[in-house]
Tab-separated table of C-alpha atoms and ligand atoms in Angstrom:
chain	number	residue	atom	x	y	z
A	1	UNK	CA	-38.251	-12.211	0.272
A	2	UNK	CA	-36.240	-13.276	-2.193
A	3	UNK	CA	-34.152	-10.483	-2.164
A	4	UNK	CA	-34.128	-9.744	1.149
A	5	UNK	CA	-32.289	-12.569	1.908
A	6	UNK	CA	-29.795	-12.078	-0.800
A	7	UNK	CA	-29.185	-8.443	0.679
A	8	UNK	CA	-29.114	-10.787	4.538
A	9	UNK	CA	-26.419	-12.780	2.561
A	10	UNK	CA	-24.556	-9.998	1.368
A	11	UNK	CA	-23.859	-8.230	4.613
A	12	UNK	CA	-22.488	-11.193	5.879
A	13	UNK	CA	-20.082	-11.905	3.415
A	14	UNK	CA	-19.006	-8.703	3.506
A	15	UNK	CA	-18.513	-8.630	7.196
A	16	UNK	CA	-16.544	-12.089	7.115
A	17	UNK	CA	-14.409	-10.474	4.645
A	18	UNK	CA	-13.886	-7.768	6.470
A	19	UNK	CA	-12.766	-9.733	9.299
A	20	UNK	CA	-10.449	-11.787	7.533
A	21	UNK	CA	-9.047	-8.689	5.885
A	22	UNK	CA	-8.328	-7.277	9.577
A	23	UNK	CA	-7.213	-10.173	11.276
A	24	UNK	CA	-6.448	-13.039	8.739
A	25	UNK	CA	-2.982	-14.246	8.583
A	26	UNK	CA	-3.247	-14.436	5.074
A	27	UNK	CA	-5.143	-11.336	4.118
A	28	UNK	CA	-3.199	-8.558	2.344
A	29	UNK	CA	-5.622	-6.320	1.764
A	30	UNK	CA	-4.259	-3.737	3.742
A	31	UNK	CA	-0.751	-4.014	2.238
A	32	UNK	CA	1.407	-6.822	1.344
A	33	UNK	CA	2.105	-9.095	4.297
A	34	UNK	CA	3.550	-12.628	4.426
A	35	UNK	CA	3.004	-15.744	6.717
A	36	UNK	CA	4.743	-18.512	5.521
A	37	UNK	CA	7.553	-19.680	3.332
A	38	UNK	CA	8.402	-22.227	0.803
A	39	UNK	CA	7.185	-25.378	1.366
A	40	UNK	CA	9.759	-27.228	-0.399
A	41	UNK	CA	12.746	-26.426	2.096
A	42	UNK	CA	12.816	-27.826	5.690
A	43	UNK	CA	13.453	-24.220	6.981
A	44	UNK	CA	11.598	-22.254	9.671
A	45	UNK	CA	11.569	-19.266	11.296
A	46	UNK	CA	11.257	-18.450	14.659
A	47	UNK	CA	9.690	-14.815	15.313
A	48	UNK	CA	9.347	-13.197	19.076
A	49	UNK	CA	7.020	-10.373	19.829
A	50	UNK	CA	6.454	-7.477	22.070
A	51	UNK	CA	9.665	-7.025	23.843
A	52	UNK	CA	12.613	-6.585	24.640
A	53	UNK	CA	11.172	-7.448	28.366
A	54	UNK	CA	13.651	-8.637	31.300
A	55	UNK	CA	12.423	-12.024	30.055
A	56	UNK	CA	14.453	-11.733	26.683
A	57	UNK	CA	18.192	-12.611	27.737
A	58	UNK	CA	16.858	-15.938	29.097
A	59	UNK	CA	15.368	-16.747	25.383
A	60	UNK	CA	18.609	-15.280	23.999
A	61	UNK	CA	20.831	-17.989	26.285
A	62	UNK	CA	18.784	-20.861	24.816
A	63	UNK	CA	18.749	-19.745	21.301
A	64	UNK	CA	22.871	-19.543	21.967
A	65	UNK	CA	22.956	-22.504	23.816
A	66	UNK	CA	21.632	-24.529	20.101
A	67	UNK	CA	23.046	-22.193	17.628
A	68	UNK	CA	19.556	-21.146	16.304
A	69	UNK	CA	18.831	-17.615	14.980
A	70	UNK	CA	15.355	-15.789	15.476
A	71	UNK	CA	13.721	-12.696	14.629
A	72	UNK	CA	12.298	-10.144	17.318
A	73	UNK	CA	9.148	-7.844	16.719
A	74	UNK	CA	10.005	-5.248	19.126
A	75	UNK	CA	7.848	-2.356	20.503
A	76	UNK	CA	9.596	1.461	20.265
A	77	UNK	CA	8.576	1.722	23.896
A	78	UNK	CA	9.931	-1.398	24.987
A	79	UNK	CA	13.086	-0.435	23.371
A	80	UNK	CA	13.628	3.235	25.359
A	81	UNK	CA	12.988	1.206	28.694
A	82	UNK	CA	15.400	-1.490	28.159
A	83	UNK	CA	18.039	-0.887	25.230
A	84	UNK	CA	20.348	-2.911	26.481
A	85	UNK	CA	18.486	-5.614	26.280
A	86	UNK	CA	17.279	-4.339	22.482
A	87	UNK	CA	20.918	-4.069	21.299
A	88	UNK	CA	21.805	-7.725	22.806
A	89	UNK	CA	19.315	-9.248	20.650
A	90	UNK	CA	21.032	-7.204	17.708
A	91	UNK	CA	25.124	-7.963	18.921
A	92	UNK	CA	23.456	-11.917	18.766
A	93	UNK	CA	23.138	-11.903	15.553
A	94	UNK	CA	19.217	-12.203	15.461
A	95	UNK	CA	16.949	-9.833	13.105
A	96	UNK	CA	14.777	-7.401	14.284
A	97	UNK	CA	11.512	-6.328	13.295
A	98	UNK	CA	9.022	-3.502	14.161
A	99	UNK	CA	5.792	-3.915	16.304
A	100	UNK	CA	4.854	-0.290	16.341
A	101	UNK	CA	5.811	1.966	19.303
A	102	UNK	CA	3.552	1.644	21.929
A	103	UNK	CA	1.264	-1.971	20.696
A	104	UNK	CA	-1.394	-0.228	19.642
A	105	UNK	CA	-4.422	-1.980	17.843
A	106	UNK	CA	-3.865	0.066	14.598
A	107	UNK	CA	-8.201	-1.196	13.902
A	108	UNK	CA	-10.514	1.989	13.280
A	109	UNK	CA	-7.235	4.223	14.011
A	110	UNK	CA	-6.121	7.516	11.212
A	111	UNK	CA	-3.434	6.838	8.805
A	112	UNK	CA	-0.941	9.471	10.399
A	113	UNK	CA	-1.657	8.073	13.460
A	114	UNK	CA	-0.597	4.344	12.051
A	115	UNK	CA	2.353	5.907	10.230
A	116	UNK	CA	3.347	7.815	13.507
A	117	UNK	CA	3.140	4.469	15.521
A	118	UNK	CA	5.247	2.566	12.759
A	119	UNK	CA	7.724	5.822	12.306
A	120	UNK	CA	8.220	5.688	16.022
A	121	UNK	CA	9.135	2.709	16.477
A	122	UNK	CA	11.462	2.539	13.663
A	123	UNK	CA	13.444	5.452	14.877
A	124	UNK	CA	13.593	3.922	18.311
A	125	UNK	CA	14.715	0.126	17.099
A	126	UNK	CA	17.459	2.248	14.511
A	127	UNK	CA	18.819	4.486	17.463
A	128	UNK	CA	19.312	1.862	20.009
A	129	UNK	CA	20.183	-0.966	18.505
A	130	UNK	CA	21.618	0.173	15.028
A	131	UNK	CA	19.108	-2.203	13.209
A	132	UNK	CA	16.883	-0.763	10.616
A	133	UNK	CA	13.670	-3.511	10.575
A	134	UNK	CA	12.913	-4.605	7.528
A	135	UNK	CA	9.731	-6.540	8.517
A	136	UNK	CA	6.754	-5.074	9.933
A	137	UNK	CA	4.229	-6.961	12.708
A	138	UNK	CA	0.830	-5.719	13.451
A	139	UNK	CA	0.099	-6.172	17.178
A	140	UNK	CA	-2.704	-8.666	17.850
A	141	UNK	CA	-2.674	-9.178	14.224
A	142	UNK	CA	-4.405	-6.176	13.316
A	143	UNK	CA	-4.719	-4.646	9.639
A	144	UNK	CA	-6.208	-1.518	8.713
A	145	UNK	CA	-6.310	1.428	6.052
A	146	UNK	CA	-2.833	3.146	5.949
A	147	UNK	CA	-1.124	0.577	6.948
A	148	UNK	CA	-0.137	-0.583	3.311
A	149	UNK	CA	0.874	3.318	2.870
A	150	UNK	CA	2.700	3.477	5.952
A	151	UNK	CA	4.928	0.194	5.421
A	152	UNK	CA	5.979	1.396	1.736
A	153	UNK	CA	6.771	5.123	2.993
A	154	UNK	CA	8.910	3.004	5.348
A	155	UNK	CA	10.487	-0.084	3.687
A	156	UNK	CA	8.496	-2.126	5.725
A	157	UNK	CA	6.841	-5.520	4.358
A	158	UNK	CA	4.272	-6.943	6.428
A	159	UNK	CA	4.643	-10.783	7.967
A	160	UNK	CA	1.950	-12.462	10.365
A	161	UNK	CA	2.497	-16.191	10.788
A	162	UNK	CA	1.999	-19.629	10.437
A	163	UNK	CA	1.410	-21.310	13.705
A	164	UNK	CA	0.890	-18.963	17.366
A	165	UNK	CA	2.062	-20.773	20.174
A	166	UNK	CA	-0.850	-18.622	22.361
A	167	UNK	CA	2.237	-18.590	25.234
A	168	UNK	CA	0.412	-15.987	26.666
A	169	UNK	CA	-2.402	-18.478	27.983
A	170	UNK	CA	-1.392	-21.662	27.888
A	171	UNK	CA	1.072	-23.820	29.564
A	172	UNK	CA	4.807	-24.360	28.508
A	173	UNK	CA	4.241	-27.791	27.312
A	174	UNK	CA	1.003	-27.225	25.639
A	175	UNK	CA	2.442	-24.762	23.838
A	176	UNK	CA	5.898	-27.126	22.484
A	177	UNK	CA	3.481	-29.520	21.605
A	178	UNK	CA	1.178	-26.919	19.855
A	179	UNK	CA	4.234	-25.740	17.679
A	180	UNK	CA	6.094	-29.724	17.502
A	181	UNK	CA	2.729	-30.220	15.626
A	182	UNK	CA	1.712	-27.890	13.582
A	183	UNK	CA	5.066	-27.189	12.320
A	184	UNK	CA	6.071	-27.967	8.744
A	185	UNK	CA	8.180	-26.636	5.993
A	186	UNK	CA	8.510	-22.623	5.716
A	187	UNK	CA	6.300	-21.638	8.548
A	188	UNK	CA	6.618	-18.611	11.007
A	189	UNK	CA	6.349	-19.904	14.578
A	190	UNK	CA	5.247	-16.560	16.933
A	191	UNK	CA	5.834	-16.744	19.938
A	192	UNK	CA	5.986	-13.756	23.486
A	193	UNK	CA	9.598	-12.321	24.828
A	194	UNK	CA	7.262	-9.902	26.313
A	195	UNK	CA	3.511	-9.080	27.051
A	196	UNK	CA	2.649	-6.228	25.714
A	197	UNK	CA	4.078	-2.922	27.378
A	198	UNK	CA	3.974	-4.582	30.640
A	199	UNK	CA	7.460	-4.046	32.567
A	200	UNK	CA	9.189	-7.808	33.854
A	201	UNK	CA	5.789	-9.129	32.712
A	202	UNK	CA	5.531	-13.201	33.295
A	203	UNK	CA	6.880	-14.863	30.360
A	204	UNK	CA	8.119	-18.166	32.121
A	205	UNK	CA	5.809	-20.229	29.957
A	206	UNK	CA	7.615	-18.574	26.749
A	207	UNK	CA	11.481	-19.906	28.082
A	208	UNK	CA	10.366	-22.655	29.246
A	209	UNK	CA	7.798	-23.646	25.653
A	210	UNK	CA	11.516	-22.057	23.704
A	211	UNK	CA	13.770	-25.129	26.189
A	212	UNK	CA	11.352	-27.916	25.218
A	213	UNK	CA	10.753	-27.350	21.619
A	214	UNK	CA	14.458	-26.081	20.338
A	215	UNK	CA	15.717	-29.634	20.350
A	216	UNK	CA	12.432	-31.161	18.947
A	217	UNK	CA	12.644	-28.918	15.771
A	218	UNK	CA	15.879	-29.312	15.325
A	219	UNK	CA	15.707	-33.126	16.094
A	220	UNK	CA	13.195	-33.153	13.537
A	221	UNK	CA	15.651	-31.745	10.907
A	222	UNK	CA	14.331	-28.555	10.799
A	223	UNK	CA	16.869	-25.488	10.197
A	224	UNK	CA	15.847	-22.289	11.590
A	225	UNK	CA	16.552	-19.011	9.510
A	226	UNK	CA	15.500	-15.190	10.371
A	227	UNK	CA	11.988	-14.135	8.183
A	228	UNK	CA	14.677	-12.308	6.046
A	229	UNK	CA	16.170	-15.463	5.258
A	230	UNK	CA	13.372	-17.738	5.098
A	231	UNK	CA	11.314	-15.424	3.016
A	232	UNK	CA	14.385	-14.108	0.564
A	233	UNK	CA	16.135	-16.914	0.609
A	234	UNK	CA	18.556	-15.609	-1.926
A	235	UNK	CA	19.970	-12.449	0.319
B	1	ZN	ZN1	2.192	-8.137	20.163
């Protein structure tokens, strides 16, 4: 019985590991990844994923609009159908980092088939907008073997975040005040210039969440860096 129940206890452990190892914004387990910065600097980053969509040059003209520079997770497929859009957030001045080619949950998936999705979207992001990423996003958060493998072959280091504004369901002001709460020194804010692969996908909420909390952060005294900056703060 005794043992039984140790065995019970066992498997369940293991499986909570394994989901934190998958999905935890802290795990590293499958290869290094960051998600916040130092806590002794009033510095944050603001990070974007899934575009460029037809939604990103209205985030782009608020960002302007209060000087504040941001770093963009974009999808390789994105990028072919819009890289205009792509290079604007580049000639901006904004980072950009790589969310594989085509969003793919990278979970249960081969290693060539992770390293293709990463490869791809590299190439794409380095062709169109003349940025090589330095920062690598797993779509929906998603770890798994060969993804560690796949970032080194690529000089890729992995970064999930500190607060999600979940702009994809909730409303624009539930999402400010999500963020204007949560917020505090070093942390990754993520937040949706896109949804997915979806072409002009909604993404109101997103601009809208972006005009309400820009002046709150920065009211608050926080200074806003790219995840190059905020994590090497040195370069
Ligand atoms: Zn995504």
């Amino acid at each position: 019985m005794a043992s039984s129940l140790a065995i019970a206890g066992g498997v369940g452990a293991s499986t909570a590991f394994m989901a934190w190892a998958v999905r935890g914004r802290s795990s590293a387990v499958f290869g290094p990844s960051r998600w916040r910065g130092r806590r002794d600097r009033a510095a944050i980053a603001l990070t974007f994923d899934d575009g460029p969509s037809e939604t990103t040059p209205a985030i782009l003209e608020i960002l302007a609009q209060y000087g504040i520079p941001a770093t963009f997770f974009q999808c390789g497929a994105n990028v072919e159908r819009l890289p205009e859009i792509a290079r604007a957030v580049r000639t901006a001045g904004h980072e950009i980092g790589n969310h594989t080619h085509t969003h793919a949950m990278l979970c249960l998936r081969a290693p060539e088939f992770i390293e293709n999705e990463l490869r791809r979207a590299q190439e794409a992001i380095a062709i169109h907008t003349g940025a090589l990423p330095a920062w690598f996003r797993a779509p929906f958060g998603v770890r798994w073997f060969g993804v560690g493998a796949a970032q080194r072959r690529l000089g890729l280091a992995g970064v999930m975040w500190t607060v999600i504004g979940y702009d994809w369901t909730l409303k624009a002001e539930a999402v400010a005040r999500r963020l204007d709460t949560r917020v505090s020194n070093g942390a990754i804010l993520c937040l949706h210039d896109g949804r997915e692969l979806r072409s002009r996908p909604d993404a109101g909420v997103t601009v809208e969440a972006v005009r309400r909390v820009a002046p709150m952060l920065l009211e608050r005294g926080y200074q806003f860096e790219t995840v190059s900056r905020l994590l090497c703060p040195t370069n």
